[in-house]
Amino acid sequence: MTLAAGGLLPHPGGFRRITVDGMSTQYLEAGTGSPLLLLHGHEQSATSWRWVIPALAQTHRVLALSLPGHGDSAPAVGGYAPGRDLAPFVAGFLDTLGVGPLDLVGNSVGGAVALHLALADPRRVRTLTLVDSAGLGRAVNPLLTLVTLPVLGELAILLSQMPGGDLQRTTMSAAMLFAQPWRVPAEFFIEQHALGRRPGQLEASTAVARALFDAYGQREVLLDQLPTLTMPTLVVWGAYDNVLPAFQAQAAVDRLPRGRLSLFPDCGHLPHVEHADRFAAVLSEWLTEHQDPAT
């Protein structure tokens, strides 16, 4: 499938499928050159990167993966814990495609997965970019912890499935994700609404939330392990992130041996959507600065 209008993928590759660990998996591919993998956040999919893929594909072979239970990827066979389940899945995806060392970008839960992958096998990761990443502090918006509680998560799914509930869920999600909700692209809102209506999507989203959060915040904080990461690491954060507070970005950079912070003003949890042009420019400049001499 080829996407074209409204900032979508102007590339003949488009959607592709591959089987990873027995799971049918959706991904997007565009461009040629050094591989660049993009990992999306909670309740997103590979296409949440579509506003920046055309620019990045001018210099890289861009791969955007829909994690298990998201987009058109099959539900997870095991679980949704970033380290125990999702990072090995991503490693399997790369091995199945035969992709070697690459530039790795992760947003939100995708950031936590990217962190785990870099910590477990640093030889895979040339550069690491963490975009409003989970795993860098305990604090999180309290609304996200509610679905981790017994019964409440299932009640939220039930309410979303009632008439008008899906639209209300999408509207509330956009208000949380964007610093300026009136800037939400129409395509993003329509796609998020459609994702929420897919069979199994809400159950997968609840399972991911429960793997990430408990009643007191994020379950896993990886700050103490960051000093072991020697690859160049860019931390991008929206200054008005209503999901994960921006002070977590500085806490991460302070511990990274080769870390750099890019803070986006007037931006929320999804810089690659809310300020796509700036994000693509910042990331492209970073990747060019740390380009592999062999490519």
PDB file of N, CA and C in Angstrom, residues 77-167:
ATOM      1  N   VAL A  77       2.561 -13.117  21.756  1.00  0.00           N
ATOM      2  CA  VAL A  77       2.392 -14.489  22.196  1.00  0.00           C
ATOM      3  C   VAL A  77       2.650 -14.587  23.696  1.00  0.00           C
ATOM      4  N   GLY A  78       3.671 -13.851  24.165  1.00  0.00           N
ATOM      5  CA  GLY A  78       3.988 -13.848  25.588  1.00  0.00           C
ATOM      6  C   GLY A  78       3.353 -12.674  26.293  1.00  0.00           C
ATOM      7  N   GLY A  79       4.152 -11.627  26.540  1.00  0.00           N
ATOM      8  CA  GLY A  79       3.644 -10.443  27.218  1.00  0.00           C
ATOM      9  C   GLY A  79       4.127  -9.188  26.538  1.00  0.00           C
ATOM     10  N   TYR A  80       4.002  -8.060  27.243  1.00  0.00           N
ATOM     11  CA  TYR A  80       4.324  -6.759  26.670  1.00  0.00           C
ATOM     12  C   TYR A  80       5.363  -5.986  27.484  1.00  0.00           C
ATOM     13  N   ALA A  81       6.097  -6.656  28.354  1.00  0.00           N
ATOM     14  CA  ALA A  81       7.134  -5.972  29.121  1.00  0.00           C
ATOM     15  C   ALA A  81       8.233  -5.507  28.169  1.00  0.00           C
ATOM     16  N   PRO A  82       8.674  -4.246  28.257  1.00  0.00           N
ATOM     17  CA  PRO A  82       9.675  -3.736  27.309  1.00  0.00           C
ATOM     18  C   PRO A  82      10.956  -4.560  27.257  1.00  0.00           C
ATOM     19  N   GLY A  83      11.482  -4.958  28.421  1.00  0.00           N
ATOM     20  CA  GLY A  83      12.738  -5.691  28.439  1.00  0.00           C
ATOM     21  C   GLY A  83      12.587  -7.171  28.182  1.00  0.00           C
ATOM     22  N   ARG A  84      11.659  -7.797  28.860  1.00  0.00           N
ATOM     23  CA  ARG A  84      11.518  -9.251  28.779  1.00  0.00           C
ATOM     24  C   ARG A  84      10.894  -9.707  27.468  1.00  0.00           C
ATOM     25  N   ASP A  85       9.961  -8.919  26.910  1.00  0.00           N
ATOM     26  CA  ASP A  85       9.177  -9.362  25.761  1.00  0.00           C
ATOM     27  C   ASP A  85       9.446  -8.563  24.485  1.00  0.00           C
ATOM     28  N   LEU A  86       9.330  -7.251  24.556  1.00  0.00           N
ATOM     29  CA  LEU A  86       9.349  -6.444  23.338  1.00  0.00           C
ATOM     30  C   LEU A  86      10.749  -6.247  22.768  1.00  0.00           C
ATOM     31  N   ALA A  87      11.753  -6.052  23.610  1.00  0.00           N
ATOM     32  CA  ALA A  87      13.114  -5.889  23.084  1.00  0.00           C
ATOM     33  C   ALA A  87      13.591  -7.151  22.356  1.00  0.00           C
ATOM     34  N   PRO A  88      13.397  -8.360  22.919  1.00  0.00           N
ATOM     35  CA  PRO A  88      13.755  -9.555  22.154  1.00  0.00           C
ATOM     36  C   PRO A  88      12.964  -9.687  20.849  1.00  0.00           C
ATOM     37  N   PHE A  89      11.702  -9.251  20.868  1.00  0.00           N
ATOM     38  CA  PHE A  89      10.907  -9.281  19.640  1.00  0.00           C
ATOM     39  C   PHE A  89      11.534  -8.382  18.572  1.00  0.00           C
ATOM     40  N   VAL A  90      11.939  -7.174  18.960  1.00  0.00           N
ATOM     41  CA  VAL A  90      12.566  -6.252  18.011  1.00  0.00           C
ATOM     42  C   VAL A  90      13.880  -6.834  17.498  1.00  0.00           C
ATOM     43  N   ALA A  91      14.650  -7.452  18.376  1.00  0.00           N
ATOM     44  CA  ALA A  91      15.891  -8.097  17.945  1.00  0.00           C
ATOM     45  C   ALA A  91      15.583  -9.196  16.925  1.00  0.00           C
ATOM     46  N   GLY A  92      14.512  -9.957  17.163  1.00  0.00           N
ATOM     47  CA  GLY A  92      14.106 -10.987  16.209  1.00  0.00           C
ATOM     48  C   GLY A  92      13.682 -10.403  14.872  1.00  0.00           C
ATOM     49  N   PHE A  93      13.003  -9.270  14.918  1.00  0.00           N
ATOM     50  CA  PHE A  93      12.604  -8.578  13.691  1.00  0.00           C
ATOM     51  C   PHE A  93      13.839  -8.190  12.873  1.00  0.00           C
ATOM     52  N   LEU A  94      14.820  -7.609  13.532  1.00  0.00           N
ATOM     53  CA  LEU A  94      16.039  -7.197  12.835  1.00  0.00           C
ATOM     54  C   LEU A  94      16.792  -8.394  12.279  1.00  0.00           C
ATOM     55  N   ASP A  95      16.860  -9.463  13.047  1.00  0.00           N
ATOM     56  CA  ASP A  95      17.544 -10.661  12.581  1.00  0.00           C
ATOM     57  C   ASP A  95      16.829 -11.282  11.381  1.00  0.00           C
ATOM     58  N   THR A  96      15.505 -11.272  11.415  1.00  0.00           N
ATOM     59  CA  THR A  96      14.730 -11.837  10.314  1.00  0.00           C
ATOM     60  C   THR A  96      14.970 -11.067   9.023  1.00  0.00           C
ATOM     61  N   LEU A  97      15.115  -9.750   9.141  1.00  0.00           N
ATOM     62  CA  LEU A  97      15.400  -8.922   7.963  1.00  0.00           C
ATOM     63  C   LEU A  97      16.885  -8.903   7.610  1.00  0.00           C
ATOM     64  N   GLY A  98      17.723  -9.428   8.486  1.00  0.00           N
ATOM     65  CA  GLY A  98      19.158  -9.412   8.246  1.00  0.00           C
ATOM     66  C   GLY A  98      19.788  -8.043   8.404  1.00  0.00           C
ATOM     67  N   VAL A  99      19.242  -7.249   9.308  1.00  0.00           N
ATOM     68  CA  VAL A  99      19.751  -5.889   9.532  1.00  0.00           C
ATOM     69  C   VAL A  99      20.831  -5.915  10.599  1.00  0.00           C
ATOM     70  N   GLY A 100      21.981  -5.339  10.293  1.00  0.00           N
ATOM     71  CA  GLY A 100      23.081  -5.263  11.238  1.00  0.00           C
ATOM     72  C   GLY A 100      23.013  -4.004  12.073  1.00  0.00           C
ATOM     73  N   PRO A 101      24.171  -3.466  12.495  1.00  0.00           N
ATOM     74  CA  PRO A 101      24.195  -2.254  13.322  1.00  0.00           C
ATOM     75  C   PRO A 101      23.388  -1.122  12.680  1.00  0.00           C
ATOM     76  N   LEU A 102      22.650  -0.392  13.508  1.00  0.00           N
ATOM     77  CA  LEU A 102      21.729   0.598  12.969  1.00  0.00           C
ATOM     78  C   LEU A 102      21.575   1.771  13.929  1.00  0.00           C
ATOM     79  N   ASP A 103      20.940   2.815  13.419  1.00  0.00           N
ATOM     80  CA  ASP A 103      20.513   3.945  14.241  1.00  0.00           C
ATOM     81  C   ASP A 103      19.122   3.618  14.770  1.00  0.00           C
ATOM     82  N   LEU A 104      18.917   3.823  16.066  1.00  0.00           N
ATOM     83  CA  LEU A 104      17.698   3.367  16.732  1.00  0.00           C
ATOM     84  C   LEU A 104      16.992   4.544  17.388  1.00  0.00           C
ATOM     85  N   VAL A 105      15.697   4.684  17.112  1.00  0.00           N
ATOM     86  CA  VAL A 105      14.887   5.770  17.657  1.00  0.00           C
ATOM     87  C   VAL A 105      13.650   5.167  18.318  1.00  0.00           C
ATOM     88  N   GLY A 106      13.348   5.600  19.552  1.00  0.00           N
ATOM     89  CA  GLY A 106      12.165   5.094  20.227  1.00  0.00           C
ATOM     90  C   GLY A 106      11.426   6.191  20.956  1.00  0.00           C
ATOM     91  N   ASN A 107      10.103   6.193  20.812  1.00  0.00           N
ATOM     92  CA  ASN A 107       9.237   7.153  21.493  1.00  0.00           C
ATOM     93  C   ASN A 107       8.442   6.449  22.577  1.00  0.00           C
ATOM     94  N   SER A 108       8.375   7.039  23.777  1.00  0.00           N
ATOM     95  CA  SER A 108       7.540   6.545  24.859  1.00  0.00           C
ATOM     96  C   SER A 108       7.904   5.101  25.203  1.00  0.00           C
ATOM     97  N   VAL A 109       6.953   4.162  25.112  1.00  0.00           N
ATOM     98  CA  VAL A 109       7.296   2.768  25.389  1.00  0.00           C
ATOM     99  C   VAL A 109       8.329   2.260  24.388  1.00  0.00           C
ATOM    100  N   GLY A 110       8.290   2.776  23.165  1.00  0.00           N
ATOM    101  CA  GLY A 110       9.314   2.422  22.184  1.00  0.00           C
ATOM    102  C   GLY A 110      10.696   2.855  22.623  1.00  0.00           C
ATOM    103  N   GLY A 111      10.770   3.952  23.393  1.00  0.00           N
ATOM    104  CA  GLY A 111      12.049   4.383  23.946  1.00  0.00           C
ATOM    105  C   GLY A 111      12.566   3.396  24.974  1.00  0.00           C
ATOM    106  N   ALA A 112      11.666   2.899  25.822  1.00  0.00           N
ATOM    107  CA  ALA A 112      12.072   1.898  26.817  1.00  0.00           C
ATOM    108  C   ALA A 112      12.554   0.622  26.134  1.00  0.00           C
ATOM    109  N   VAL A 113      11.869   0.227  25.058  1.00  0.00           N
ATOM    110  CA  VAL A 113      12.296  -0.955  24.306  1.00  0.00           C
ATOM    111  C   VAL A 113      13.672  -0.714  23.686  1.00  0.00           C
ATOM    112  N   ALA A 114      13.858   0.470  23.095  1.00  0.00           N
ATOM    113  CA  ALA A 114      15.152   0.806  22.502  1.00  0.00           C
ATOM    114  C   ALA A 114      16.261   0.794  23.553  1.00  0.00           C
ATOM    115  N   LEU A 115      15.972   1.319  24.729  1.00  0.00           N
ATOM    116  CA  LEU A 115      16.953   1.311  25.814  1.00  0.00           C
ATOM    117  C   LEU A 115      17.350  -0.111  26.179  1.00  0.00           C
ATOM    118  N   HIS A 116      16.373  -0.972  26.336  1.00  0.00           N
ATOM    119  CA  HIS A 116      16.664  -2.358  26.683  1.00  0.00           C
ATOM    120  C   HIS A 116      17.502  -3.036  25.601  1.00  0.00           C
ATOM    121  N   LEU A 117      17.180  -2.763  24.350  1.00  0.00           N
ATOM    122  CA  LEU A 117      17.931  -3.359  23.254  1.00  0.00           C
ATOM    123  C   LEU A 117      19.378  -2.872  23.260  1.00  0.00           C
ATOM    124  N   ALA A 118      19.571  -1.575  23.490  1.00  0.00           N
ATOM    125  CA  ALA A 118      20.920  -1.009  23.522  1.00  0.00           C
ATOM    126  C   ALA A 118      21.721  -1.536  24.708  1.00  0.00           C
ATOM    127  N   LEU A 119      21.064  -1.721  25.834  1.00  0.00           N
ATOM    128  CA  LEU A 119      21.748  -2.238  27.020  1.00  0.00           C
ATOM    129  C   LEU A 119      22.101  -3.715  26.865  1.00  0.00           C
ATOM    130  N   ALA A 120      21.195  -4.476  26.247  1.00  0.00           N
ATOM    131  CA  ALA A 120      21.414  -5.914  26.110  1.00  0.00           C
ATOM    132  C   ALA A 120      22.432  -6.252  25.028  1.00  0.00           C
ATOM    133  N   ASP A 121      22.446  -5.469  23.953  1.00  0.00           N
ATOM    134  CA  ASP A 121      23.335  -5.772  22.824  1.00  0.00           C
ATOM    135  C   ASP A 121      23.799  -4.472  22.182  1.00  0.00           C
ATOM    136  N   PRO A 122      24.717  -3.764  22.828  1.00  0.00           N
ATOM    137  CA  PRO A 122      25.137  -2.444  22.330  1.00  0.00           C
ATOM    138  C   PRO A 122      25.769  -2.489  20.941  1.00  0.00           C
ATOM    139  N   ARG A 123      26.231  -3.653  20.512  1.00  0.00           N
ATOM    140  CA  ARG A 123      26.833  -3.747  19.177  1.00  0.00           C
ATOM    141  C   ARG A 123      25.801  -3.525  18.082  1.00  0.00           C
ATOM    142  N   ARG A 124      24.536  -3.724  18.394  1.00  0.00           N
ATOM    143  CA  ARG A 124      23.482  -3.495  17.398  1.00  0.00           C
ATOM    144  C   ARG A 124      23.244  -2.018  17.123  1.00  0.00           C
ATOM    145  N   VAL A 125      23.552  -1.166  18.086  1.00  0.00           N
ATOM    146  CA  VAL A 125      23.062   0.213  18.066  1.00  0.00           C
ATOM    147  C   VAL A 125      24.220   1.186  17.840  1.00  0.00           C
ATOM    148  N   ARG A 126      24.232   1.822  16.677  1.00  0.00           N
ATOM    149  CA  ARG A 126      25.252   2.828  16.368  1.00  0.00           C
ATOM    150  C   ARG A 126      24.968   4.116  17.127  1.00  0.00           C
ATOM    151  N   THR A 127      23.752   4.619  16.982  1.00  0.00           N
ATOM    152  CA  THR A 127      23.302   5.785  17.740  1.00  0.00           C
ATOM    153  C   THR A 127      21.922   5.477  18.297  1.00  0.00           C
ATOM    154  N   LEU A 128      21.619   6.121  19.416  1.00  0.00           N
ATOM    155  CA  LEU A 128      20.338   5.926  20.090  1.00  0.00           C
ATOM    156  C   LEU A 128      19.654   7.274  20.248  1.00  0.00           C
ATOM    157  N   THR A 129      18.376   7.337  19.898  1.00  0.00           N
ATOM    158  CA  THR A 129      17.595   8.553  20.094  1.00  0.00           C
ATOM    159  C   THR A 129      16.353   8.205  20.904  1.00  0.00           C
ATOM    160  N   LEU A 130      16.203   8.854  22.047  1.00  0.00           N
ATOM    161  CA  LEU A 130      15.084   8.617  22.951  1.00  0.00           C
ATOM    162  C   LEU A 130      14.135   9.811  22.886  1.00  0.00           C
ATOM    163  N   VAL A 131      12.905   9.566  22.491  1.00  0.00           N
ATOM    164  CA  VAL A 131      11.928  10.634  22.274  1.00  0.00           C
ATOM    165  C   VAL A 131      10.839  10.518  23.340  1.00  0.00           C
ATOM    166  N   ASP A 132      10.868  11.425  24.332  1.00  0.00           N
ATOM    167  CA  ASP A 132       9.887  11.375  25.423  1.00  0.00           C
ATOM    168  C   ASP A 132       9.742   9.922  25.898  1.00  0.00           C
ATOM    169  N   SER A 133      10.869   9.362  26.299  1.00  0.00           N
ATOM    170  CA  SER A 133      10.972   7.925  26.533  1.00  0.00           C
ATOM    171  C   SER A 133      10.484   7.506  27.908  1.00  0.00           C
ATOM    172  N   ALA A 134       9.844   6.353  27.953  1.00  0.00           N
ATOM    173  CA  ALA A 134       9.561   5.699  29.229  1.00  0.00           C
ATOM    174  C   ALA A 134      10.854   5.123  29.786  1.00  0.00           C
ATOM    175  N   GLY A 135      10.828   4.815  31.080  1.00  0.00           N
ATOM    176  CA  GLY A 135      11.967   4.168  31.712  1.00  0.00           C
ATOM    177  C   GLY A 135      13.004   5.098  32.296  1.00  0.00           C
ATOM    178  N   LEU A 136      12.730   6.402  32.309  1.00  0.00           N
ATOM    179  CA  LEU A 136      13.734   7.362  32.767  1.00  0.00           C
ATOM    180  C   LEU A 136      13.328   8.082  34.050  1.00  0.00           C
ATOM    181  N   GLY A 137      12.313   7.594  34.712  1.00  0.00           N
ATOM    182  CA  GLY A 137      11.867   8.185  35.968  1.00  0.00           C
ATOM    183  C   GLY A 137      10.578   7.534  36.408  1.00  0.00           C
ATOM    184  N   ARG A 138      10.259   7.677  37.657  1.00  0.00           N
ATOM    185  CA  ARG A 138       9.056   7.032  38.199  1.00  0.00           C
ATOM    186  C   ARG A 138       7.783   7.774  37.794  1.00  0.00           C
ATOM    187  N   ALA A 139       7.868   9.096  37.672  1.00  0.00           N
ATOM    188  CA  ALA A 139       6.673   9.909  37.468  1.00  0.00           C
ATOM    189  C   ALA A 139       6.021   9.647  36.113  1.00  0.00           C
ATOM    190  N   VAL A 140       4.680   9.668  36.104  1.00  0.00           N
ATOM    191  CA  VAL A 140       3.893   9.541  34.893  1.00  0.00           C
ATOM    192  C   VAL A 140       2.525  10.155  35.189  1.00  0.00           C
ATOM    193  N   ASN A 141       1.833  10.565  34.137  1.00  0.00           N
ATOM    194  CA  ASN A 141       0.490  11.111  34.326  1.00  0.00           C
ATOM    195  C   ASN A 141      -0.375  10.097  35.082  1.00  0.00           C
ATOM    196  N   PRO A 142      -0.991  10.493  36.201  1.00  0.00           N
ATOM    197  CA  PRO A 142      -1.776   9.546  37.005  1.00  0.00           C
ATOM    198  C   PRO A 142      -2.891   8.848  36.244  1.00  0.00           C
ATOM    199  N   LEU A 143      -3.420   9.475  35.199  1.00  0.00           N
ATOM    200  CA  LEU A 143      -4.493   8.846  34.433  1.00  0.00           C
ATOM    201  C   LEU A 143      -4.044   7.526  33.812  1.00  0.00           C
ATOM    202  N   LEU A 144      -2.748   7.443  33.470  1.00  0.00           N
ATOM    203  CA  LEU A 144      -2.249   6.224  32.848  1.00  0.00           C
ATOM    204  C   LEU A 144      -2.112   5.086  33.844  1.00  0.00           C
ATOM    205  N   THR A 145      -2.035   5.412  35.120  1.00  0.00           N
ATOM    206  CA  THR A 145      -1.913   4.354  36.118  1.00  0.00           C
ATOM    207  C   THR A 145      -3.273   3.737  36.465  1.00  0.00           C
ATOM    208  N   LEU A 146      -4.360   4.430  36.134  1.00  0.00           N
ATOM    209  CA  LEU A 146      -5.684   3.936  36.512  1.00  0.00           C
ATOM    210  C   LEU A 146      -6.009   2.599  35.856  1.00  0.00           C
ATOM    211  N   VAL A 147      -5.608   2.452  34.564  1.00  0.00           N
ATOM    212  CA  VAL A 147      -5.962   1.218  33.857  1.00  0.00           C
ATOM    213  C   VAL A 147      -5.168   0.029  34.360  1.00  0.00           C
ATOM    214  N   THR A 148      -4.151   0.287  35.197  1.00  0.00           N
ATOM    215  CA  THR A 148      -3.389  -0.828  35.754  1.00  0.00           C
ATOM    216  C   THR A 148      -4.119  -1.470  36.923  1.00  0.00           C
ATOM    217  N   LEU A 149      -5.108  -0.777  37.462  1.00  0.00           N
ATOM    218  CA  LEU A 149      -5.799  -1.281  38.646  1.00  0.00           C
ATOM    219  C   LEU A 149      -6.815  -2.350  38.262  1.00  0.00           C
ATOM    220  N   PRO A 150      -7.009  -3.334  39.121  1.00  0.00           N
ATOM    221  CA  PRO A 150      -8.007  -4.378  38.838  1.00  0.00           C
ATOM    222  C   PRO A 150      -9.378  -3.764  38.563  1.00  0.00           C
ATOM    223  N   VAL A 151     -10.038  -4.285  37.568  1.00  0.00           N
ATOM    224  CA  VAL A 151     -11.399  -3.907  37.168  1.00  0.00           C
ATOM    225  C   VAL A 151     -11.424  -2.597  36.374  1.00  0.00           C
ATOM    226  N   LEU A 152     -10.654  -1.575  36.809  1.00  0.00           N
ATOM    227  CA  LEU A 152     -10.727  -0.276  36.134  1.00  0.00           C
ATOM    228  C   LEU A 152     -10.275  -0.362  34.682  1.00  0.00           C
ATOM    229  N   GLY A 153      -9.240  -1.155  34.426  1.00  0.00           N
ATOM    230  CA  GLY A 153      -8.785  -1.311  33.049  1.00  0.00           C
ATOM    231  C   GLY A 153      -9.855  -1.925  32.173  1.00  0.00           C
ATOM    232  N   GLU A 154     -10.497  -2.967  32.671  1.00  0.00           N
ATOM    233  CA  GLU A 154     -11.563  -3.608  31.919  1.00  0.00           C
ATOM    234  C   GLU A 154     -12.773  -2.693  31.757  1.00  0.00           C
ATOM    235  N   LEU A 155     -13.041  -1.868  32.784  1.00  0.00           N
ATOM    236  CA  LEU A 155     -14.139  -0.905  32.688  1.00  0.00           C
ATOM    237  C   LEU A 155     -13.846   0.141  31.618  1.00  0.00           C
ATOM    238  N   ALA A 156     -12.600   0.584  31.539  1.00  0.00           N
ATOM    239  CA  ALA A 156     -12.229   1.563  30.514  1.00  0.00           C
ATOM    240  C   ALA A 156     -12.426   0.993  29.113  1.00  0.00           C
ATOM    241  N   ILE A 157     -12.083  -0.286  28.932  1.00  0.00           N
ATOM    242  CA  ILE A 157     -12.303  -0.930  27.638  1.00  0.00           C
ATOM    243  C   ILE A 157     -13.793  -0.975  27.323  1.00  0.00           C
ATOM    244  N   LEU A 158     -14.595  -1.353  28.308  1.00  0.00           N
ATOM    245  CA  LEU A 158     -16.041  -1.445  28.110  1.00  0.00           C
ATOM    246  C   LEU A 158     -16.636  -0.093  27.736  1.00  0.00           C
ATOM    247  N   LEU A 159     -16.227   0.957  28.436  1.00  0.00           N
ATOM    248  CA  LEU A 159     -16.753   2.292  28.147  1.00  0.00           C
ATOM    249  C   LEU A 159     -16.357   2.744  26.744  1.00  0.00           C
ATOM    250  N   SER A 160     -15.128   2.389  26.325  1.00  0.00           N
ATOM    251  CA  SER A 160     -14.667   2.772  24.991  1.00  0.00           C
ATOM    252  C   SER A 160     -15.448   2.067  23.895  1.00  0.00           C
ATOM    253  N   GLN A 161     -16.021   0.916  24.211  1.00  0.00           N
ATOM    254  CA  GLN A 161     -16.763   0.140  23.219  1.00  0.00           C
ATOM    255  C   GLN A 161     -18.234   0.521  23.154  1.00  0.00           C
ATOM    256  N   MET A 162     -18.672   1.382  24.056  1.00  0.00           N
ATOM    257  CA  MET A 162     -20.059   1.849  24.033  1.00  0.00           C
ATOM    258  C   MET A 162     -20.218   2.934  22.969  1.00  0.00           C
ATOM    259  N   PRO A 163     -21.446   3.206  22.515  1.00  0.00           N
ATOM    260  CA  PRO A 163     -21.657   4.237  21.490  1.00  0.00           C
ATOM    261  C   PRO A 163     -21.048   5.576  21.910  1.00  0.00           C
ATOM    262  N   GLY A 164     -20.184   6.104  21.064  1.00  0.00           N
ATOM    263  CA  GLY A 164     -19.523   7.370  21.345  1.00  0.00           C
ATOM    264  C   GLY A 164     -18.303   7.249  22.234  1.00  0.00           C
ATOM    265  N   GLY A 165     -18.108   6.094  22.856  1.00  0.00           N
ATOM    266  CA  GLY A 165     -16.978   5.926  23.764  1.00  0.00           C
ATOM    267  C   GLY A 165     -15.643   5.954  23.065  1.00  0.00           C
ATOM    268  N   ASP A 166     -15.593   5.409  21.847  1.00  0.00           N
ATOM    269  CA  ASP A 166     -14.334   5.390  21.116  1.00  0.00           C
ATOM    270  C   ASP A 166     -13.898   6.802  20.728  1.00  0.00           C
ATOM    271  N   LEU A 167     -14.862   7.626  20.342  1.00  0.00           N
ATOM    272  CA  LEU A 167     -14.546   9.010  19.978  1.00  0.00           C
ATOM    273  C   LEU A 167     -14.072   9.786  21.206  1.00  0.00           C
TER     274      LEU A 167
END
